[in-house]
Coordinates of C-alpha atoms and ligand atoms in Angstrom, one line a residue:
X47 CA 97.9 85.8 12.2
X48 CA 94.5 87.0 13.4
X49 CA 92.7 83.9 14.8
X50 CA 89.2 84.9 13.6
X51 CA 90.3 84.4 10.0
X52 CA 91.7 81.0 10.4
X53 CA 88.3 79.4 9.9
X54 CA 88.1 81.1 6.5
X55 CA 91.4 79.5 5.5
X56 CA 90.4 75.9 6.1
X57 CA 90.1 75.3 2.4
X58 CA 91.1 77.9 -0.1
X59 CA 90.3 77.2 -3.7
X60 CA 91.6 79.1 -6.8
X61 CA 89.4 78.7 -10.0
X62 CA 91.2 79.3 -13.3
X63 CA 94.4 78.6 -11.3
X64 CA 96.5 77.8 -14.3
X65 CA 95.7 81.0 -16.2
X66 CA 97.8 84.2 -16.4
X67 CA 96.3 85.7 -13.3
X68 CA 95.3 82.5 -11.6
X69 CA 98.9 81.2 -11.5
X70 CA 100.1 84.4 -9.8
X71 CA 97.1 84.3 -7.3
X72 CA 97.9 80.6 -6.6
X73 CA 101.5 81.5 -5.8
X74 CA 100.4 84.2 -3.3
X75 CA 97.9 81.8 -1.7
X76 CA 100.5 79.0 -1.4
X77 CA 103.4 81.2 -0.3
X78 CA 101.6 83.6 2.0
X79 CA 98.4 82.2 3.4
X80 CA 98.3 79.8 6.4
X81 CA 95.6 77.8 4.6
X82 CA 95.0 74.2 5.8
X83 CA 94.3 73.1 2.3
X84 CA 94.7 74.8 -1.1
X85 CA 92.7 73.4 -4.1
X86 CA 94.0 74.7 -7.5
X87 CA 91.4 74.1 -10.1
X88 CA 91.6 74.7 -13.9
X89 CA 89.9 72.9 -16.8
X90 CA 93.3 72.4 -18.6
X91 CA 95.1 69.5 -17.0
X92 CA 98.4 70.0 -18.8
X93 CA 98.5 73.6 -17.6
X94 CA 98.0 72.4 -14.0
X95 CA 101.2 70.4 -14.3
X96 CA 103.0 73.5 -15.6
X97 CA 101.5 75.4 -12.7
X98 CA 102.9 73.0 -10.1
X99 CA 106.3 73.3 -11.8
X100 CA 106.0 77.1 -11.7
X101 CA 105.0 77.2 -8.0
X102 CA 108.0 75.0 -7.1
X103 CA 110.3 77.1 -9.1
X104 CA 109.0 80.4 -7.6
X105 CA 109.1 79.1 -4.0
X106 CA 112.6 77.9 -4.4
X107 CA 113.6 81.4 -5.7
X108 CA 112.1 82.8 -2.5
X109 CA 114.1 80.3 -0.5
X110 CA 117.3 81.4 -2.3
X111 CA 116.5 85.0 -1.4
X112 CA 116.0 83.9 2.3
X113 CA 112.3 84.8 2.2
X114 CA 111.2 81.2 3.0
X115 CA 113.0 78.2 4.5
X116 CA 113.0 74.9 2.5
X117 CA 111.0 73.3 5.4
X118 CA 108.3 76.0 4.8
X119 CA 108.2 75.2 1.1
X120 CA 107.7 71.6 1.8
X121 CA 104.9 72.4 4.2
X122 CA 103.3 74.8 1.8
X123 CA 103.4 72.4 -1.1
X124 CA 102.1 69.5 1.0
X125 CA 98.8 71.4 1.4
X126 CA 98.3 71.8 -2.3
X127 CA 96.1 69.7 -4.6
X128 CA 95.2 70.3 -8.2
X129 CA 92.1 69.3 -10.1
X130 CA 90.2 69.8 -13.4
X131 CA 86.9 69.3 -11.7
X132 CA 85.0 72.3 -10.2
X133 CA 83.4 69.7 -7.8
X134 CA 86.8 69.6 -6.0
X135 CA 86.0 73.0 -4.6
X136 CA 83.4 71.3 -2.4
X137 CA 83.7 72.6 1.2
X138 CA 85.9 75.5 0.2
X139 CA 85.8 78.3 2.8
X140 CA 87.4 81.0 0.6
X141 CA 87.4 81.0 -3.2
X142 CA 89.4 83.1 -5.6
X143 CA 87.9 83.2 -9.0
X144 CA 90.1 84.0 -12.0
X145 CA 88.6 82.3 -15.0
X146 CA 88.2 84.0 -18.4
X147 CA 86.3 87.3 -18.6
X148 CA 83.0 86.0 -19.8
X149 CA 79.9 86.8 -17.8
X150 CA 77.8 83.7 -18.6
X151 CA 80.7 81.4 -17.7
X152 CA 81.6 83.2 -14.5
X153 CA 77.9 83.3 -13.5
X154 CA 77.5 79.6 -14.2
X155 CA 80.7 78.8 -12.2
X156 CA 79.5 80.8 -9.2
X157 CA 76.1 79.0 -9.3
X158 CA 77.9 75.6 -9.3
X159 CA 80.3 76.7 -6.5
X160 CA 77.4 78.0 -4.4
X161 CA 75.6 74.6 -4.7
X162 CA 78.8 72.8 -3.7
X163 CA 80.0 75.0 -0.9
X164 CA 77.0 76.2 1.0
X165 CA 76.1 79.6 2.3
X166 CA 79.2 80.4 4.5
X167 CA 81.8 80.4 1.7
X168 CA 83.3 83.8 0.7
X169 CA 84.2 84.6 -2.9
X170 CA 86.7 87.0 -4.4
X171 CA 86.4 87.6 -8.1
X172 CA 89.3 88.8 -10.2
X173 CA 87.0 90.2 -12.9
X174 CA 88.4 93.2 -14.7
X175 CA 85.1 94.7 -15.7
X176 CA 81.9 92.8 -14.8
X177 CA 79.9 94.5 -12.0
X178 CA 80.1 92.3 -9.0
X179 CA 76.4 92.8 -8.2
X180 CA 75.5 91.0 -11.4
X181 CA 77.4 87.9 -10.3
X182 CA 76.1 88.2 -6.8
X183 CA 72.5 88.4 -8.0
X184 CA 72.6 85.7 -10.6
X185 CA 74.3 83.2 -8.3
X186 CA 72.3 84.4 -5.3
X187 CA 75.5 84.9 -3.3
X188 CA 73.8 87.5 -0.9
X189 CA 76.7 89.7 0.2
X190 CA 79.4 86.9 0.2
X191 CA 81.2 88.1 -2.9
X192 CA 83.6 90.9 -3.6
X193 CA 85.8 92.1 -6.4
X194 CA 89.4 91.5 -5.6
X195 CA 91.0 92.8 -8.8
X196 CA 94.7 92.0 -8.9
X197 CA 96.9 93.6 -11.5
X198 CA 99.1 91.6 -13.8
X199 CA 101.4 89.9 -12.6
X200 CA 99.5 89.4 -9.3
X201 CA 102.6 88.2 -7.4
X202 CA 104.5 91.4 -8.3
X203 CA 102.0 94.2 -8.6
X204 CA 101.6 96.0 -5.3
X205 CA 97.9 97.1 -5.8
X206 CA 94.5 95.4 -5.7
X207 CA 91.2 97.2 -6.5
X208 CA 88.6 96.0 -4.0
X209 CA 84.9 96.2 -5.0
X210 CA 82.0 95.7 -2.7
X211 CA 78.4 95.6 -3.6
X212 CA 75.5 97.1 -1.7
X213 CA 75.0 93.8 0.1
X214 CA 78.6 92.9 0.9
X215 CA 78.8 91.7 4.5
X216 CA 81.2 93.2 7.1
X217 CA 82.9 89.8 7.5
X218 CA 83.7 89.7 3.8
X219 CA 85.2 93.3 3.9
X220 CA 87.2 92.3 7.0
X221 CA 88.6 89.2 5.2
X222 CA 89.5 91.2 2.2
X223 CA 91.5 93.6 4.4
X224 CA 93.2 90.7 6.1
X225 CA 94.1 89.1 2.8
X226 CA 95.5 92.4 1.5
X227 CA 97.8 92.5 4.5
X228 CA 98.9 88.9 4.1
X229 CA 99.6 89.4 0.4
X230 CA 101.4 92.8 1.2
X231 CA 99.1 94.7 -1.2
X232 CA 97.8 98.2 -1.2
X233 CA 94.0 98.0 -1.4
X234 CA 92.2 100.7 -3.3
X235 CA 88.4 100.7 -3.0
X236 CA 86.5 101.1 -6.2
X237 CA 82.8 101.2 -6.7
X238 CA 80.8 98.5 -8.5
X239 CA 80.6 100.2 -11.9
X240 CA 81.7 98.2 -15.0
X241 CA 85.5 98.5 -15.5
X242 CA 85.9 99.9 -11.9
X243 CA 88.6 102.6 -11.7
X244 CA 91.6 101.0 -13.5
X245 CA 89.8 99.9 -16.7
X246 CA 87.3 102.7 -16.4
X247 CA 90.2 105.0 -17.0
X248 CA 92.3 102.8 -19.3
X249 CA 89.6 101.8 -21.8
X250 CA 88.5 105.4 -22.3
X251 CA 92.1 106.6 -22.5
X252 CA 92.8 103.8 -25.1
X253 CA 89.8 105.0 -27.2
X254 CA 91.0 108.6 -26.9
X255 CA 94.5 107.6 -28.1
X256 CA 93.0 105.6 -31.0
X257 CA 90.9 108.5 -32.0
X258 CA 93.8 111.0 -31.8
X259 CA 95.9 108.7 -33.9
X260 CA 93.2 108.4 -36.6
X261 CA 92.9 112.2 -36.7
X262 CA 96.7 112.6 -36.9
X263 CA 96.8 110.1 -39.8
X264 CA 94.8 112.6 -41.9
X265 CA 97.7 115.1 -41.8
X266 CA 100.1 112.6 -43.4
X267 CA 100.7 112.6 -47.1
X268 CA 99.3 109.6 -48.9
X269 CA 102.6 108.2 -50.1
X270 CA 103.8 107.8 -46.4
X271 CA 102.8 105.0 -43.9
X272 CA 100.1 107.1 -42.3
X273 CA 98.6 104.7 -39.9
X274 CA 101.8 103.3 -38.5
X275 CA 103.4 106.8 -38.2
X276 CA 100.4 108.2 -36.3
X277 CA 100.4 105.2 -33.9
X278 CA 104.1 105.6 -33.5
X279 CA 103.6 109.3 -32.7
X280 CA 100.9 108.8 -30.1
X281 CA 102.9 106.0 -28.5
X282 CA 105.9 108.4 -28.2
X283 CA 103.7 111.2 -26.8
X284 CA 102.4 108.9 -24.0
X285 CA 105.8 107.3 -23.2
X286 CA 108.4 110.0 -23.8
X287 CA 106.4 113.2 -23.5
X288 CA 104.2 112.1 -20.6
X289 CA 107.0 110.2 -18.8
X290 CA 105.3 106.9 -18.5
X291 CA 106.8 103.4 -18.3
X292 CA 105.3 102.5 -21.7
X293 CA 103.3 104.1 -24.5
X294 CA 99.5 103.6 -24.7
X295 CA 99.7 101.2 -27.7
X296 CA 102.4 99.1 -26.1
X297 CA 100.1 98.9 -23.0
X298 CA 97.2 97.8 -25.1
X299 CA 99.4 95.1 -26.7
X300 CA 100.5 94.0 -23.2
X301 CA 96.8 93.6 -22.1
X302 CA 96.0 92.0 -25.5
X303 CA 93.7 93.5 -28.1
X304 CA 91.2 90.6 -27.6
X305 CA 91.1 91.3 -23.8
X306 CA 90.8 95.1 -24.5
X307 CA 87.8 94.3 -26.8
X308 CA 86.2 91.9 -24.3
X309 CA 86.4 94.6 -21.5
X310 CA 85.0 97.2 -23.8
X311 CA 82.0 94.9 -24.6
X312 CA 81.2 94.5 -20.9
X313 CA 81.6 98.3 -20.3
X314 CA 79.5 99.1 -23.4
X315 CA 76.4 97.9 -21.6
X316 CA 76.7 100.9 -19.2
X317 CA 78.3 103.3 -21.7
X318 CA 77.5 103.0 -25.4
X319 CA 80.4 105.3 -26.5
X320 CA 82.8 102.5 -25.6
X321 CA 83.5 100.7 -28.8
X322 CA 86.4 100.7 -31.3
X323 CA 85.9 99.6 -35.0
X324 CA 89.7 99.8 -35.3
X325 CA 90.3 97.2 -32.6
X326 CA 87.6 95.0 -34.3
X327 CA 89.4 95.4 -37.6
X328 CA 92.9 94.6 -36.2
X329 CA 91.6 91.5 -34.5
X330 CA 90.1 90.4 -37.9
X331 CA 93.6 90.9 -39.3
X332 CA 95.0 88.6 -36.6
X333 CA 96.7 91.4 -34.7
X334 CA 96.2 90.4 -31.1
X335 CA 99.1 91.2 -28.7
X336 CA 99.2 89.4 -25.4
X337 CA 102.1 87.1 -24.4
X338 CA 103.7 83.8 -25.4
X339 CA 103.8 81.1 -22.7
X340 CA 107.4 82.2 -21.8
X341 CA 106.1 85.7 -21.0
X342 CA 107.5 87.5 -24.0
X343 CA 105.4 89.9 -25.9
X344 CA 103.5 89.0 -29.0
X345 CA 103.1 91.5 -31.9
X346 CA 100.1 93.8 -31.7
X347 CA 99.9 97.5 -32.6
X348 CA 103.7 97.3 -32.3
X349 CA 106.2 94.6 -33.3
X350 CA 108.5 93.1 -30.7
X351 CA 111.8 91.3 -30.5
X352 CA 112.3 89.8 -27.1
X353 CA 109.5 92.1 -25.8
X354 CA 111.3 95.2 -27.0
X355 CA 109.3 97.3 -29.5
X356 CA 110.9 97.6 -32.9
X357 CA 108.2 98.5 -35.4
X358 CA 104.5 99.3 -35.9
X359 CA 101.7 97.6 -37.8
X360 CA 100.7 99.5 -41.0
X361 CA 97.0 98.8 -41.4
X362 CA 96.8 99.6 -45.1
X363 CA 99.8 97.4 -46.1
X364 CA 99.0 94.7 -43.5
X365 CA 102.6 94.5 -42.5
X366 CA 104.9 95.7 -39.7
X367 CA 107.3 98.6 -40.6
X368 CA 110.5 99.2 -38.5
X369 CA 110.7 102.3 -36.4
X370 CA 113.6 103.6 -38.6
X371 CA 111.3 103.7 -41.6
X372 CA 108.7 105.8 -39.7
X373 CA 111.1 108.1 -37.9
X374 CA 111.1 111.0 -40.4
X375 CA 107.3 111.1 -40.8
X376 CA 106.7 110.9 -37.0
X377 CA 109.3 113.6 -36.4
X378 CA 107.6 115.9 -39.0
X379 CA 104.3 115.3 -37.2
X380 CA 105.5 116.1 -33.7
X381 CA 108.3 118.6 -34.4
X382 CA 110.2 117.3 -31.4
X383 CA 112.5 120.1 -30.2
X384 CA 114.8 118.8 -27.5
X385 CA 113.1 117.7 -24.3
X386 CA 115.2 117.3 -21.2
X387 CA 115.3 113.6 -21.0
X388 CA 118.7 113.5 -19.4
X389 CA 117.4 114.6 -16.0
X390 CA 113.7 113.8 -16.6
X391 CA 112.7 110.3 -17.8
X392 CA 110.3 108.0 -16.2
X393 CA 113.1 105.7 -14.9
X394 CA 115.1 108.6 -13.4
X395 CA 112.2 110.2 -11.7
X396 CA 111.0 106.9 -10.2
X397 CA 114.0 106.9 -7.9
X398 CA 113.6 110.5 -6.7
X399 CA 112.1 111.5 -3.4
X400 CA 108.4 112.5 -3.8
X401 CA 109.3 116.2 -3.2
X402 CA 112.1 116.2 -5.8
X403 CA 110.0 114.2 -8.3
X404 CA 107.2 116.7 -7.9
X405 CA 109.6 119.7 -8.4
X406 CA 111.1 118.2 -11.5
X407 CA 107.8 117.2 -13.0
X408 CA 106.4 120.7 -12.6
X409 CA 109.4 122.2 -14.2
X410 CA 109.4 119.6 -17.0
X411 CA 105.8 120.2 -17.9
X412 CA 106.2 124.0 -17.7
X413 CA 109.1 123.7 -20.2
X414 CA 107.3 121.2 -22.4
X415 CA 104.2 123.4 -22.8
X416 CA 106.4 126.5 -23.5
X417 CA 107.6 124.7 -26.7
X418 CA 104.3 125.1 -28.5
X419 CA 105.2 122.3 -31.0
X420 CA 102.5 120.0 -32.3
X421 CA 103.9 117.2 -30.1
X422 CA 103.8 119.4 -27.0
X423 CA 100.2 120.4 -27.8
X424 CA 99.2 116.8 -28.3
X425 CA 100.8 116.0 -24.9
X426 CA 98.9 118.7 -23.2
X427 CA 95.6 117.7 -24.8
X428 CA 96.3 114.1 -23.7
X429 CA 96.8 115.2 -20.1
X430 CA 93.6 117.2 -20.2
X431 CA 91.7 114.2 -21.7
X432 CA 93.0 111.9 -18.9
X433 CA 91.9 114.4 -16.3
X434 CA 88.4 114.6 -17.9
X435 CA 88.2 110.8 -17.8
X436 CA 89.2 110.8 -14.1
X437 CA 86.5 113.3 -13.3
X438 CA 84.0 111.3 -15.3
X439 CA 84.8 108.3 -13.1
X440 CA 83.8 110.4 -10.1
X441 CA 80.6 111.6 -11.7
X442 CA 79.5 108.1 -12.9
X443 CA 80.3 106.8 -9.4
X444 CA 83.2 104.4 -10.2
X445 CA 85.0 106.0 -7.3
X446 CA 84.1 108.2 -4.2
X447 CA 87.1 110.5 -4.4
X448 CA 89.6 111.6 -7.0
X449 CA 92.5 110.5 -4.9
X450 CA 91.5 106.8 -5.6
X451 CA 91.9 107.4 -9.4
X452 CA 95.4 109.0 -8.8
X453 CA 96.3 106.1 -6.6
X454 CA 95.3 103.4 -9.1
X455 CA 97.2 105.1 -11.9
X456 CA 100.3 105.5 -9.7
X457 CA 100.3 102.1 -8.0
X458 CA 98.6 100.0 -10.6
X459 CA 99.9 101.5 -13.8
X460 CA 103.2 102.9 -12.4
X461 CA 102.6 106.4 -13.5
X462 CA 104.7 109.1 -11.8
X463 CA 101.6 111.3 -11.3
X464 CA 97.9 110.9 -11.3
X465 CA 95.5 112.3 -13.9
X466 CA 94.4 115.0 -11.4
X467 CA 97.5 117.3 -11.2
X468 CA 98.6 120.9 -11.7
X469 CA 100.9 120.6 -14.7
X470 CA 98.7 122.4 -17.3
Ligands
LIG18 N1 95.4 89.3 -17.9 C1 95.3 90.4 -17.2 O1 96.2 91.3 -17.4 C2 94.3 90.6 -16.2 C3 94.5 91.6 -15.2 C4 93.6 91.8 -14.2 C5 92.4 91.0 -14.2 N2 92.3 90.0 -15.1 C6 91.1 89.2 -15.0 O2 91.5 87.9 -14.5 C7 90.6 86.9 -15.1 C8 91.5 85.8 -15.7 O3 92.2 86.4 -16.8 P1 93.6 85.8 -17.4 O4 94.2 86.8 -18.2 O5 94.3 85.1 -16.3 O6 92.9 84.7 -18.3 P2 93.5 83.3 -18.8 O7 92.8 82.9 -20.1 O8 95.0 83.4 -18.9 O9 93.2 82.2 -17.7 C9 91.9 81.8 -17.4 C10 92.0 80.3 -16.9 O10 90.7 79.9 -16.6 C11 90.6 78.5 -16.9 N3 89.2 78.2 -17.0 C12 88.2 78.6 -17.9 N4 87.0 78.2 -17.5 C13 87.2 77.5 -16.3 C14 86.3 76.9 -15.4 N5 85.0 76.8 -15.6 N6 86.8 76.3 -14.3 C15 88.1 76.4 -14.0 N7 89.0 77.0 -14.9 C16 88.5 77.6 -16.0 C17 91.3 78.4 -18.3 O11 91.7 77.1 -18.6 C18 92.5 79.4 -18.0 O12 93.6 78.7 -17.5 C19 89.7 87.5 -16.0 O13 88.5 87.8 -15.3 C20 90.4 88.8 -16.4 O14 89.5 89.9 -16.7 C21 93.2 89.8 -16.1

């Protein structure tokens, strides 16, 4: 433990501690930081009780795996307090902010915290999209705030996007690097542009996928479930053809359509192409995605049983249709001649050495594009679109080099390869 950082760990506060991200961040803070005091703050008191229960359960699991001793757990929990009052953050030396993605609320919270804590406190915001400089300026934090953008779930995901502003002080950067080490995370620097790298790519990719699906829909005879089949087709292209852990519409469901819309709204202020009437319509229909409190997936574009996709929402009938009912239409759209999924699936390639994975990926894409089927063409166009988005992030200044985009897609989204590749 580097002594110079101990002073910054005198009192660590987590705001929004009982939320989806806040609870994971709280676990990391309690389990891995040698903080003298940890203050977990959330406006929902019931949820704070659940949080304490969750922390105990997770720490005991670590003890069972031999990662912590029971004495260490007791010591860790003895330092923890919970509160529903922001005022309990008074005197905090380091603050993690993970309240909902709403600029006025975050700005107001930072103003309150600054008045309570004074001008030495360092802040890390988990915002997914809000430029850090906007929070810094409004709450006059003067170089003491950084984006520390965990991926979901924070305790498991290996990567954090770190975002500094023009004013961020050296000591704040040094603390972020130190925290990254303590939390065992890979830190990827992103620039202070709305959406940063991860959502900068994901939101644009999601809109591209929606647009492609709506174009595909026009090729489907009227008596067929056109919307559901085209969503199903694009989801298959992104999961099975592009060898990803999940298709793009399953990913949007995982994030939540409401969160997807909220992030788009923030990014829209910098790029007015970022809007989806379809997402607005689906939310009006009550199609939201996201998770139940037990972590299982709620229905969104797709329908789920125990988090496993089983069907797709048909916009024009306002009901879910099972995959089996869509199969024939989807297959006619994509003309899926056999792909070599026995030796080349996301799961299989994940366990290969980097050299072997690269060799197999090159071969796989070579063979895929030789097929010349509508599905193969869609997959190729999708890869090119993702590449274009990555280059756009470089041009708009969301990142300094293209390797950072590849790293975020690989470490944050668990892709086997980045958008800048040689597979075309
Ligand atoms: N969910 C994700 O996948 C994800 C991933 C990366 C980053 N993020 C970002 O993390 C942040 C939190 O997202 P989430 O999904 O955990 O949201 P959430 O709604 O699950 O949690 C937010 C929590 O903040 C609490 N809260 C609201 N106002 C508060 C206040 N003034 N003081 C204290 N607590 C307050 C709420 O009670 C809630 O428990 C957002 O900025 C979001 O963009 C989310």
